[in-house]
mmCIF file of C-alpha atoms and ligand atoms in Angstrom:
data_model
loop_
_atom_site.group_PDB
_atom_site.id
_atom_site.type_symbol
_atom_site.label_atom_id
_atom_site.label_comp_id
_atom_site.label_asym_id
_atom_site.label_seq_id
_atom_site.Cartn_x
_atom_site.Cartn_y
_atom_site.Cartn_z
ATOM 1 C CA MET A 1 106.338 41.858 159.588
ATOM 2 C CA LYS A 2 110.106 41.810 159.288
ATOM 3 C CA ASN A 3 111.903 39.608 156.802
ATOM 4 C CA ASP A 4 115.226 39.122 155.054
ATOM 5 C CA ARG A 5 114.523 41.345 152.105
ATOM 6 C CA ARG A 6 116.965 44.106 151.315
ATOM 7 C CA ILE A 7 115.727 46.279 148.513
ATOM 8 C CA PRO A 8 118.245 48.990 147.580
ATOM 9 C CA TYR A 9 117.105 52.424 146.417
ATOM 10 C CA GLY A 10 118.885 51.893 143.113
ATOM 11 C CA LYS A 11 121.098 49.327 141.430
ATOM 12 C CA GLN A 12 122.655 48.282 138.158
ATOM 13 C CA THR A 13 121.789 45.327 135.931
ATOM 14 C CA ILE A 14 124.692 43.381 134.480
ATOM 15 C CA LEU A 15 123.758 40.772 131.856
ATOM 16 C CA PRO A 16 126.026 38.073 130.353
ATOM 17 C CA GLU A 17 126.437 40.167 127.173
ATOM 18 C CA ASP A 18 127.810 43.049 129.296
ATOM 19 C CA ILE A 19 130.386 40.697 130.801
ATOM 20 C CA ASP A 20 131.322 39.366 127.353
ATOM 21 C CA ALA A 21 131.789 42.930 126.084
ATOM 22 C CA VAL A 22 134.178 43.718 128.939
ATOM 23 C CA VAL A 23 136.070 40.445 128.603
ATOM 24 C CA ASN A 24 136.566 41.081 124.881
ATOM 25 C CA VAL A 25 138.251 44.397 125.664
ATOM 26 C CA LEU A 26 140.430 42.731 128.288
ATOM 27 C CA LYS A 27 141.640 40.383 125.551
ATOM 28 C CA SER A 28 142.298 43.265 123.124
ATOM 29 C CA ASP A 29 145.213 45.668 122.709
ATOM 30 C CA PHE A 30 143.421 48.690 124.172
ATOM 31 C CA LEU A 31 142.543 48.881 127.839
ATOM 32 C CA THR A 32 142.336 52.610 128.187
ATOM 33 C CA GLN A 33 141.184 55.005 125.456
ATOM 34 C CA GLY A 34 140.711 52.912 122.317
ATOM 35 C CA PRO A 35 138.063 52.174 119.685
ATOM 36 C CA LYS A 36 135.227 51.467 122.158
ATOM 37 C CA LEU A 37 135.440 54.931 123.623
ATOM 38 C CA LYS A 38 134.688 56.599 120.299
ATOM 39 C CA ILE A 39 131.765 54.264 119.644
ATOM 40 C CA PHE A 40 130.320 54.914 123.109
ATOM 41 C CA GLU A 41 130.664 58.682 122.667
ATOM 42 C CA GLU A 42 129.030 58.615 119.230
ATOM 43 C CA THR A 43 126.187 56.380 120.413
ATOM 44 C CA VAL A 44 125.296 58.560 123.397
ATOM 45 C CA ALA A 45 125.703 61.805 121.426
ATOM 46 C CA SER A 46 123.414 60.748 118.602
ATOM 47 C CA TYR A 47 120.742 59.418 121.018
ATOM 48 C CA HIS A 48 120.579 62.861 122.644
ATOM 49 C CA GLY A 49 120.785 64.910 119.463
ATOM 50 C CA ALA A 50 124.297 66.205 120.184
ATOM 51 C CA LYS A 51 127.082 66.623 117.634
ATOM 52 C CA TYR A 52 129.941 65.899 120.025
ATOM 53 C CA ALA A 53 130.562 63.896 123.173
ATOM 54 C CA VAL A 54 133.596 63.655 125.419
ATOM 55 C CA ALA A 55 133.592 60.763 127.892
ATOM 56 C CA PHE A 56 135.173 61.381 131.289
ATOM 57 C CA ALA A 57 136.284 59.261 134.228
ATOM 58 C CA ASN A 58 133.110 60.192 136.119
ATOM 59 C CA GLY A 59 130.296 62.729 136.075
ATOM 60 C CA THR A 60 132.112 65.076 138.468
ATOM 61 C CA ALA A 61 135.143 65.210 136.146
ATOM 62 C CA ALA A 62 132.708 65.873 133.279
ATOM 63 C CA LEU A 63 131.287 68.824 135.233
ATOM 64 C CA HIS A 64 134.799 70.071 135.958
ATOM 65 C CA GLY A 65 135.553 69.907 132.231
ATOM 66 C CA ALA A 66 132.318 71.712 131.386
ATOM 67 C CA TYR A 67 132.974 74.605 133.803
ATOM 68 C CA TYR A 68 136.542 74.833 132.500
ATOM 69 C CA ALA A 69 135.364 74.869 128.876
ATOM 70 C CA ALA A 70 132.849 77.602 129.736
ATOM 71 C CA GLY A 71 135.811 79.637 130.945
ATOM 72 C CA VAL A 72 134.904 79.795 134.647
ATOM 73 C CA VAL A 73 137.716 81.474 136.562
ATOM 74 C CA THR A 74 138.120 83.129 139.943
ATOM 75 C CA GLY A 75 135.437 85.725 140.535
ATOM 76 C CA ASP A 76 132.838 84.140 138.227
ATOM 77 C CA GLU A 77 129.490 83.075 139.621
ATOM 78 C CA ILE A 78 127.518 80.029 138.608
ATOM 79 C CA ILE A 79 123.832 79.640 139.429
ATOM 80 C CA THR A 80 122.521 76.202 140.326
ATOM 81 C CA SER A 81 119.898 74.469 142.436
ATOM 82 C CA PRO A 82 120.432 73.877 146.150
ATOM 83 C CA ILE A 83 118.715 70.499 145.699
ATOM 84 C CA THR A 84 121.350 68.488 143.914
ATOM 85 C CA PHE A 85 124.366 66.346 144.605
ATOM 86 C CA VAL A 86 127.236 68.549 145.811
ATOM 87 C CA ALA A 87 129.209 67.872 142.605
ATOM 88 C CA SER A 88 127.007 70.249 140.539
ATOM 89 C CA ALA A 89 128.339 73.170 142.587
ATOM 90 C CA ASN A 90 131.714 71.794 143.738
ATOM 91 C CA ALA A 91 133.066 71.461 140.203
ATOM 92 C CA ALA A 92 132.691 75.219 139.662
ATOM 93 C CA ILE A 93 134.729 75.854 142.814
ATOM 94 C CA TYR A 94 137.531 73.698 141.328
ATOM 95 C CA CYS A 95 137.811 76.432 138.647
ATOM 96 C CA GLY A 96 137.678 79.296 141.155
ATOM 97 C CA GLY A 97 133.967 79.975 140.611
ATOM 98 C CA LYS A 98 131.404 80.839 143.260
ATOM 99 C CA PRO A 99 128.209 78.758 143.441
ATOM 100 C CA VAL A 100 125.135 80.932 143.875
ATOM 101 C CA PHE A 101 121.948 79.014 144.511
ATOM 102 C CA ALA A 102 118.496 79.812 143.185
ATOM 103 C CA ASP A 103 115.625 78.244 145.099
ATOM 104 C CA ILE A 104 113.574 75.423 143.613
ATOM 105 C CA ASP A 105 110.048 75.418 142.244
ATOM 106 C CA LEU A 106 108.040 72.928 144.301
ATOM 107 C CA ASN A 107 106.009 71.969 141.232
ATOM 108 C CA THR A 108 109.047 70.499 139.514
ATOM 109 C CA ASN A 109 111.596 70.267 142.363
ATOM 110 C CA CYS A 110 114.030 71.823 139.875
ATOM 111 C CA ILE A 111 115.511 75.328 139.892
ATOM 112 C CA SER A 112 112.883 78.076 139.677
ATOM 113 C CA ILE A 113 113.127 80.234 136.568
ATOM 114 C CA GLU A 114 112.031 83.361 138.518
ATOM 115 C CA GLU A 115 114.647 82.698 141.182
ATOM 116 C CA ILE A 116 117.381 82.396 138.550
ATOM 117 C CA GLU A 117 116.494 85.869 137.293
ATOM 118 C CA LYS A 118 116.838 87.288 140.806
ATOM 119 C CA LYS A 119 120.332 85.830 141.220
ATOM 120 C CA LEU A 120 121.854 87.074 137.965
ATOM 121 C CA THR A 121 124.722 89.554 138.321
ATOM 122 C CA PRO A 122 127.336 90.818 135.854
ATOM 123 C CA SER A 123 129.589 88.053 137.253
ATOM 124 C CA THR A 124 127.244 85.202 136.319
ATOM 125 C CA LYS A 125 129.134 82.971 133.874
ATOM 126 C CA VAL A 126 127.045 79.808 133.890
ATOM 127 C CA ILE A 127 123.555 78.625 134.788
ATOM 128 C CA THR A 128 123.547 74.947 135.765
ATOM 129 C CA PRO A 129 119.998 73.587 135.899
ATOM 130 C CA VAL A 130 119.705 70.048 137.235
ATOM 131 C CA SER A 131 117.042 67.710 135.868
ATOM 132 C CA LEU A 132 116.417 66.362 139.336
ATOM 133 C CA ALA A 133 115.512 62.678 139.554
ATOM 134 C CA GLY A 134 115.097 62.640 135.763
ATOM 135 C CA TYR A 135 112.405 65.325 135.510
ATOM 136 C CA PRO A 136 113.300 67.292 132.364
ATOM 137 C CA VAL A 137 113.954 70.864 133.413
ATOM 138 C CA ASP A 138 112.607 73.568 131.056
ATOM 139 C CA LEU A 139 115.792 74.479 129.206
ATOM 140 C CA LYS A 140 113.970 76.541 126.600
ATOM 141 C CA LYS A 141 112.930 79.104 129.213
ATOM 142 C CA ILE A 142 116.363 79.101 130.819
ATOM 143 C CA LYS A 143 117.975 79.666 127.420
ATOM 144 C CA LYS A 144 116.085 82.972 127.068
ATOM 145 C CA ILE A 145 117.508 84.190 130.363
ATOM 146 C CA ALA A 146 120.996 82.905 129.558
ATOM 147 C CA ASP A 147 121.023 84.643 126.175
ATOM 148 C CA GLU A 148 120.034 87.964 127.715
ATOM 149 C CA ALA A 149 122.635 87.595 130.461
ATOM 150 C CA GLU A 150 125.229 86.271 127.994
ATOM 151 C CA CYS A 151 126.069 83.244 130.052
ATOM 152 C CA TYR A 152 126.417 79.536 129.387
ATOM 153 C CA ILE A 153 124.002 76.749 130.273
ATOM 154 C CA ILE A 154 125.469 73.513 131.580
ATOM 155 C CA HIS A 155 122.589 71.066 131.897
ATOM 156 C CA ASP A 156 123.358 68.706 134.761
ATOM 157 C CA ALA A 157 121.587 65.668 133.326
ATOM 158 C CA ALA A 158 123.348 63.149 135.562
ATOM 159 C CA HIS A 159 119.862 61.850 136.490
ATOM 160 C CA ALA A 160 118.231 62.487 133.179
ATOM 161 C CA ILE A 161 119.708 60.367 130.433
ATOM 162 C CA GLY A 162 117.055 60.019 127.725
ATOM 163 C CA SER A 163 114.723 62.632 129.253
ATOM 164 C CA LYS A 164 112.745 64.925 126.979
ATOM 165 C CA ASN A 165 110.872 68.155 127.510
ATOM 166 C CA ASN A 166 108.404 68.900 124.779
ATOM 167 C CA GLY A 167 110.095 66.665 122.259
ATOM 168 C CA THR A 168 113.741 67.314 123.011
ATOM 169 C CA PHE A 169 116.586 66.495 125.382
ATOM 170 C CA GLY A 170 117.546 70.110 124.823
ATOM 171 C CA MET A 171 120.928 70.232 123.121
ATOM 172 C CA GLU A 172 119.620 73.193 121.107
ATOM 173 C CA TYR A 173 119.263 75.119 124.381
ATOM 174 C CA ALA A 174 122.132 73.969 126.611
ATOM 175 C CA ASP A 175 125.733 74.706 125.636
ATOM 176 C CA MET A 176 126.741 71.474 127.334
ATOM 177 C CA ALA A 177 124.970 68.615 129.107
ATOM 178 C CA ILE A 178 126.673 66.248 131.493
ATOM 179 C CA LEU A 179 125.781 62.625 132.211
ATOM 180 C CA SER A 180 126.903 60.172 134.890
ATOM 181 C CA PHE A 181 127.241 56.405 134.539
ATOM 182 C CA HIS A 182 127.538 55.624 138.238
ATOM 183 C CA PRO A 183 125.863 52.249 138.954
ATOM 184 C CA VAL A 184 122.729 53.710 140.547
ATOM 185 C CA LYS A 185 122.138 55.637 137.321
ATOM 186 C CA HIS A 186 120.522 54.181 134.189
ATOM 187 C CA ILE A 187 123.734 53.085 132.501
ATOM 188 C CA ALA A 188 126.517 51.653 134.637
ATOM 189 C CA THR A 189 130.171 51.802 133.638
ATOM 190 C CA GLY A 190 131.485 51.477 137.212
ATOM 191 C CA GLU A 191 132.510 55.112 137.249
ATOM 192 C CA GLY A 192 131.956 57.238 134.181
ATOM 193 C CA GLY A 193 130.611 60.479 132.823
ATOM 194 C CA MET A 194 130.224 62.431 129.601
ATOM 195 C CA VAL A 195 129.810 65.953 128.307
ATOM 196 C CA LEU A 196 127.604 66.486 125.265
ATOM 197 C CA THR A 197 127.814 69.626 123.168
ATOM 198 C CA ASN A 198 127.007 70.994 119.733
ATOM 199 C CA ASN A 199 129.835 73.514 119.882
ATOM 200 C CA GLU A 200 133.081 72.527 118.193
ATOM 201 C CA GLU A 201 135.183 74.970 120.213
ATOM 202 C CA LEU A 202 133.843 73.610 123.516
ATOM 203 C CA TYR A 203 134.431 70.082 122.236
ATOM 204 C CA ARG A 204 138.051 70.901 121.502
ATOM 205 C CA LYS A 205 138.574 72.390 124.976
ATOM 206 C CA LEU A 206 136.893 69.419 126.669
ATOM 207 C CA SER A 207 139.027 66.920 124.746
ATOM 208 C CA LEU A 208 142.241 68.713 125.743
ATOM 209 C CA PHE A 209 141.163 69.119 129.364
ATOM 210 C CA ARG A 210 140.528 65.373 129.664
ATOM 211 C CA THR A 211 144.085 64.547 128.585
ATOM 212 C CA HIS A 212 146.568 66.927 130.269
ATOM 213 C CA GLY A 213 146.013 69.651 127.651
ATOM 214 C CA ILE A 214 148.139 67.562 125.294
ATOM 215 C CA THR A 215 147.518 67.503 121.557
ATOM 216 C CA LYS A 216 149.010 65.983 118.429
ATOM 217 C CA SER A 217 146.588 67.781 116.097
ATOM 218 C CA PRO A 218 148.810 69.419 113.440
ATOM 219 C CA GLU A 219 146.610 72.537 113.266
ATOM 220 C CA LEU A 220 147.132 73.198 116.991
ATOM 221 C CA LEU A 221 150.902 72.629 117.181
ATOM 222 C CA GLU A 222 153.408 75.514 117.306
ATOM 223 C CA ASP A 223 156.102 73.246 115.978
ATOM 224 C CA ASN A 224 156.207 69.763 114.473
ATOM 225 C CA GLN A 225 159.381 67.817 115.067
ATOM 226 C CA GLY A 226 158.186 64.426 113.855
ATOM 227 C CA PRO A 227 155.516 61.759 114.200
ATOM 228 C CA TRP A 228 156.235 61.369 117.941
ATOM 229 C CA TYR A 229 155.711 65.065 118.602
ATOM 230 C CA TYR A 230 153.049 66.459 120.910
ATOM 231 C CA GLU A 231 152.557 69.719 122.736
ATOM 232 C CA MET A 232 150.839 70.619 125.962
ATOM 233 C CA ILE A 233 148.946 73.763 125.062
ATOM 234 C CA SER A 234 146.767 74.180 128.167
ATOM 235 C CA LEU A 235 146.567 72.749 131.665
ATOM 236 C CA GLY A 236 144.529 69.562 131.815
ATOM 237 C CA PHE A 237 143.994 66.437 133.880
ATOM 238 C CA ASN A 238 143.986 62.703 133.409
ATOM 239 C CA TYR A 239 140.210 62.322 133.341
ATOM 240 C CA ARG A 240 140.104 59.536 130.735
ATOM 241 C CA MET A 241 137.472 56.833 130.575
ATOM 242 C CA THR A 242 138.851 53.376 129.804
ATOM 243 C CA ASP A 243 137.812 51.165 126.895
ATOM 244 C CA ILE A 244 136.781 48.588 129.507
ATOM 245 C CA GLN A 245 134.195 51.040 130.841
ATOM 246 C CA ALA A 246 133.186 52.201 127.361
ATOM 247 C CA ALA A 247 132.518 48.602 126.248
ATOM 248 C CA LEU A 248 130.275 48.098 129.273
ATOM 249 C CA GLY A 249 128.552 51.387 128.464
ATOM 250 C CA ILE A 250 127.920 50.430 124.816
ATOM 251 C CA SER A 251 126.449 47.106 125.854
ATOM 252 C CA GLN A 252 124.247 48.694 128.541
ATOM 253 C CA PHE A 253 123.125 51.501 126.252
ATOM 254 C CA LYS A 254 121.493 48.988 123.865
ATOM 255 C CA ARG A 255 118.804 48.581 126.536
ATOM 256 C CA ILE A 256 118.226 52.274 127.288
ATOM 257 C CA ASP A 257 114.686 52.498 125.869
ATOM 258 C CA ASN A 258 113.575 49.412 127.724
ATOM 259 C CA ASN A 259 115.246 50.689 130.876
ATOM 260 C CA LEU A 260 113.350 54.005 130.693
ATOM 261 C CA ARG A 261 110.075 52.229 129.940
ATOM 262 C CA GLN A 262 110.457 49.939 132.957
ATOM 263 C CA ARG A 263 111.232 52.847 135.283
ATOM 264 C CA ASN A 264 108.175 54.691 134.011
ATOM 265 C CA GLN A 265 106.008 51.635 134.589
ATOM 266 C CA ILE A 266 107.257 51.342 138.165
ATOM 267 C CA ALA A 267 106.571 55.062 138.715
ATOM 268 C CA LYS A 268 103.045 54.626 137.354
ATOM 269 C CA ILE A 269 102.331 51.853 139.848
ATOM 270 C CA TYR A 270 103.777 53.866 142.744
ATOM 271 C CA ASN A 271 101.725 56.885 141.653
ATOM 272 C CA GLU A 272 98.452 54.964 141.423
ATOM 273 C CA GLU A 273 98.911 53.220 144.750
ATOM 274 C CA LEU A 274 100.259 56.140 146.785
ATOM 275 C CA LEU A 275 97.867 58.745 145.396
ATOM 276 C CA THR A 276 95.098 57.470 147.654
ATOM 277 C CA LEU A 277 97.171 57.867 150.831
ATOM 278 C CA ASP A 278 96.935 61.036 152.883
ATOM 279 C CA GLY A 279 99.866 63.395 153.017
ATOM 280 C CA MET A 280 101.956 61.988 150.197
ATOM 281 C CA ILE A 281 103.094 64.405 147.508
ATOM 282 C CA LEU A 282 103.985 62.447 144.403
ATOM 283 C CA PRO A 283 106.959 63.354 142.239
ATOM 284 C CA PRO A 284 106.219 65.718 139.379
ATOM 285 C CA ASN A 285 105.618 63.896 136.155
ATOM 286 C CA VAL A 286 105.363 65.093 132.642
ATOM 287 C CA GLY A 287 102.263 63.155 131.733
ATOM 288 C CA PHE A 288 103.968 60.172 130.184
ATOM 289 C CA GLU A 289 104.428 57.707 132.994
ATOM 290 C CA ILE A 290 104.209 54.881 130.524
ATOM 291 C CA LEU A 291 106.669 55.225 127.768
ATOM 292 C CA GLU A 292 105.038 53.556 124.806
ATOM 293 C CA ASP A 293 108.036 54.252 122.664
ATOM 294 C CA ALA A 294 111.112 56.411 122.739
ATOM 295 C CA SER A 295 109.455 58.960 120.485
ATOM 296 C CA ALA A 296 107.215 60.204 123.321
ATOM 297 C CA ARG A 297 107.336 63.993 123.447
ATOM 298 C CA SER A 298 108.052 64.268 127.154
ATOM 299 C CA ILE A 299 109.973 61.707 129.138
ATOM 300 C CA HIS A 300 110.799 61.612 132.829
ATOM 301 C CA SER A 301 113.822 59.345 133.188
ATOM 302 C CA TYR A 302 112.991 58.408 136.791
ATOM 303 C CA HIS A 303 116.503 57.953 138.081
ATOM 304 C CA LEU A 304 114.810 58.434 141.467
ATOM 305 C CA TYR A 305 111.256 58.233 142.725
ATOM 306 C CA THR A 306 111.159 61.305 144.979
ATOM 307 C CA LEU A 307 108.166 61.082 147.292
ATOM 308 C CA ARG A 308 107.435 63.973 149.653
ATOM 309 C CA LEU A 309 105.729 63.509 152.993
ATOM 310 C CA GLU A 310 103.512 66.182 154.505
ATOM 311 C CA SER A 311 104.733 67.517 157.812
ATOM 312 C CA PHE A 312 102.388 65.377 159.948
ATOM 313 C CA TYR A 313 104.658 62.441 159.133
ATOM 314 C CA ASP A 314 107.851 62.085 161.125
ATOM 315 C CA ARG A 315 110.232 61.535 158.209
ATOM 316 C CA TYR A 316 112.905 60.126 160.528
ATOM 317 C CA LYS A 317 110.477 57.455 161.738
ATOM 318 C CA VAL A 318 109.276 56.662 158.218
ATOM 319 C CA TYR A 319 112.862 56.242 157.051
ATOM 320 C CA ALA A 320 113.666 53.992 160.035
ATOM 321 C CA TYR A 321 110.489 51.952 159.546
ATOM 322 C CA LEU A 322 111.239 51.325 155.885
ATOM 323 C CA HIS A 323 114.847 50.350 156.646
ATOM 324 C CA GLU A 324 113.710 47.978 159.414
ATOM 325 C CA HIS A 325 111.564 46.337 156.767
ATOM 326 C CA GLY A 326 114.448 45.993 154.322
ATOM 327 C CA ILE A 327 113.433 48.918 152.114
ATOM 328 C CA MET A 328 116.608 50.980 151.786
ATOM 329 C CA ALA A 329 114.952 54.311 151.004
ATOM 330 C CA GLN A 330 117.264 57.324 150.699
ATOM 331 C CA ILE A 331 117.005 61.080 151.035
ATOM 332 C CA HIS A 332 117.871 63.204 147.966
ATOM 333 C CA TYR A 333 119.251 65.698 148.826
ATOM 334 C CA ILE A 334 120.443 67.604 151.859
ATOM 335 C CA PRO A 335 120.408 71.165 150.440
ATOM 336 C CA VAL A 336 123.930 71.999 149.331
ATOM 337 C CA HIS A 337 123.878 75.471 150.951
ATOM 338 C CA LEU A 338 123.433 73.813 154.361
ATOM 339 C CA GLN A 339 126.600 71.723 154.069
ATOM 340 C CA PRO A 340 129.213 72.953 156.570
ATOM 341 C CA TYR A 341 131.724 73.716 153.809
ATOM 342 C CA TYR A 342 129.237 75.954 152.013
ATOM 343 C CA ARG A 343 128.128 77.680 155.213
ATOM 344 C CA GLN A 344 131.734 78.328 156.243
ATOM 345 C CA HIS A 345 133.122 79.398 152.871
ATOM 346 C CA PHE A 346 130.175 81.217 151.340
ATOM 347 C CA GLY A 347 128.143 82.312 154.377
ATOM 348 C CA TYR A 348 124.963 80.451 153.481
ATOM 349 C CA GLN A 349 122.602 79.707 156.327
ATOM 350 C CA LYS A 350 119.403 77.968 157.279
ATOM 351 C CA GLY A 351 116.390 79.773 155.866
ATOM 352 C CA ASP A 352 118.182 81.065 152.755
ATOM 353 C CA TYR A 353 116.224 78.777 150.418
ATOM 354 C CA PRO A 354 112.836 77.995 151.992
ATOM 355 C CA ASN A 355 111.483 75.784 149.188
ATOM 356 C CA ALA A 356 114.630 73.673 149.091
ATOM 357 C CA GLU A 357 114.532 73.235 152.853
ATOM 358 C CA LYS A 358 110.820 72.375 152.807
ATOM 359 C CA TYR A 359 111.441 69.838 150.067
ATOM 360 C CA TYR A 360 114.355 68.295 151.974
ATOM 361 C CA ASN A 361 112.374 68.032 155.221
ATOM 362 C CA GLY A 362 109.762 65.793 153.617
ATOM 363 C CA GLU A 363 111.620 63.982 150.849
ATOM 364 C CA ILE A 364 112.172 60.237 150.782
ATOM 365 C CA SER A 365 113.317 58.359 147.667
ATOM 366 C CA LEU A 366 111.673 54.970 147.266
ATOM 367 C CA PRO A 367 113.543 52.165 145.499
ATOM 368 C CA MET A 368 113.679 52.720 141.741
ATOM 369 C CA TYR A 369 115.670 50.637 139.283
ATOM 370 C CA HIS A 370 114.638 49.204 135.964
ATOM 371 C CA ASN A 371 114.739 45.496 136.776
ATOM 372 C CA MET A 372 112.867 45.692 140.072
ATOM 373 C CA GLU A 373 110.928 42.498 140.816
ATOM 374 C CA PHE A 374 107.188 43.043 140.786
ATOM 375 C CA GLY A 375 106.970 41.230 144.150
ATOM 376 C CA ASP A 376 109.384 43.734 145.682
ATOM 377 C CA LEU A 377 107.358 46.634 144.333
ATOM 378 C CA GLU A 378 104.162 45.163 145.815
ATOM 379 C CA TYR A 379 105.950 44.609 149.112
ATOM 380 C CA ILE A 380 107.174 48.250 149.250
ATOM 381 C CA ILE A 381 103.673 49.572 148.562
ATOM 382 C CA ASP A 382 102.051 47.220 151.112
ATOM 383 C CA THR A 383 104.622 48.180 153.732
ATOM 384 C CA ILE A 384 103.940 51.886 153.182
ATOM 385 C CA LYS A 385 100.199 51.328 153.343
ATOM 386 C CA ARG A 386 100.540 49.397 156.608
ATOM 387 C CA MET A 387 102.703 52.187 158.003
ATOM 388 C CA THR A 388 100.206 54.904 157.154
ATOM 389 C CA LYS A 389 97.496 53.058 159.110
ATOM 390 C CA ASN A 390 99.466 53.875 162.280
ATOM 391 C CA TYR A 391 99.159 57.590 161.616
HETATM 392 C C1 PLP B 1 123.052 65.698 139.918
HETATM 393 C C2 PLP B 1 124.411 65.058 139.889
HETATM 394 N N1 PLP B 1 125.402 65.670 139.229
HETATM 395 C C3 PLP B 1 126.636 65.136 139.156
HETATM 396 C C4 PLP B 1 126.941 63.932 139.753
HETATM 397 C C5 PLP B 1 128.330 63.411 139.689
HETATM 398 O O1 PLP B 1 128.418 62.197 139.021
HETATM 399 P P1 PLP B 1 129.525 61.097 139.406
HETATM 400 O O2 PLP B 1 129.073 60.397 140.640
HETATM 401 O O3 PLP B 1 129.553 60.208 138.196
HETATM 402 O O4 PLP B 1 130.804 61.821 139.607
HETATM 403 C C6 PLP B 1 125.935 63.253 140.436
HETATM 404 C C7 PLP B 1 126.222 61.960 141.071
HETATM 405 O O5 PLP B 1 125.439 61.367 141.751
HETATM 406 C C8 PLP B 1 124.640 63.822 140.514
HETATM 407 O O6 PLP B 1 123.660 63.219 141.175
#
């Protein structure tokens, strides 16, 4: 049965109070970095147990800042997952680094701890675990490896705002965590990103990097010629977030707990309904599909609902069938090592990361966003059930 529905795989919610917050900034004196930015940074930092936060123009710029602050330069290697958005690896290349992938663990779909150990070399500068889809990667275990290898951890938490593993988002383990506020994520600021850290030195480097390496801080100046005086003490970029975006972020962030709870409720319904179907591998969960309150010890943020199909399904046909029925499922992700750029520049090839490739061959992300209509959810599940009858 075809109809006019078009259910995206993810989308933002904008309420009247969000619009008011933005309009108020438009009427104020500060359009770019102003008072809202600081409030947004402090709000997000304290929610995640971080001392410092530096907002960026987007999550990719935040990653660039994080690799820079970690001191990545030509010849350094960074270890990350092949199943991620290209930005996790690309941003290291911006600094001259070489992305080295470590295969995923099919129980979590995140980087495998054993595989990280195999990829360590004296050139490893950073390990960048990605909490894929919102599943909280085990940072405590990775921290042990990073300490022994004397390298940094940059937690790519672009999908995992508010996630917790065993009681913590993990700022005591990761040197930095990055977030993204792209509209398909939990909090939409249009474009936007942030780096969280507990390290004052990293915070200082991130703040400079965001703004051309320019400072007015008296303790950092070589000279001081007057109140107008500034110095550029390192090379930076214009990676600022505007106050317009920050105001939207503050307003959206007030609903974060509810947002996570709704996503977990949707995941619970998907899980219960799809569990009975043959050949469907459900996303990993951490045992708390329903978030009773934000103090739950383990929280999957469910940015995505990553279903995996056994090989007797033709994933291409399933994707086409869902799209024909207005269900705009997506595939997350094409393994980064198989992208032409990575094959050509780093010599990666098919077969290098068997788990990642297996995961990719069966993955299909079903629609997941916090304000999904119950009727749409029922329709998606019914459509999948009807489809499986033809197999
Ligand atoms: C895992 C991951 N890291 C980083 C990013 C980059 O974030 P942005 O799109 O805000 O630049 C994304 C974006 O989708 C992502 O999925």
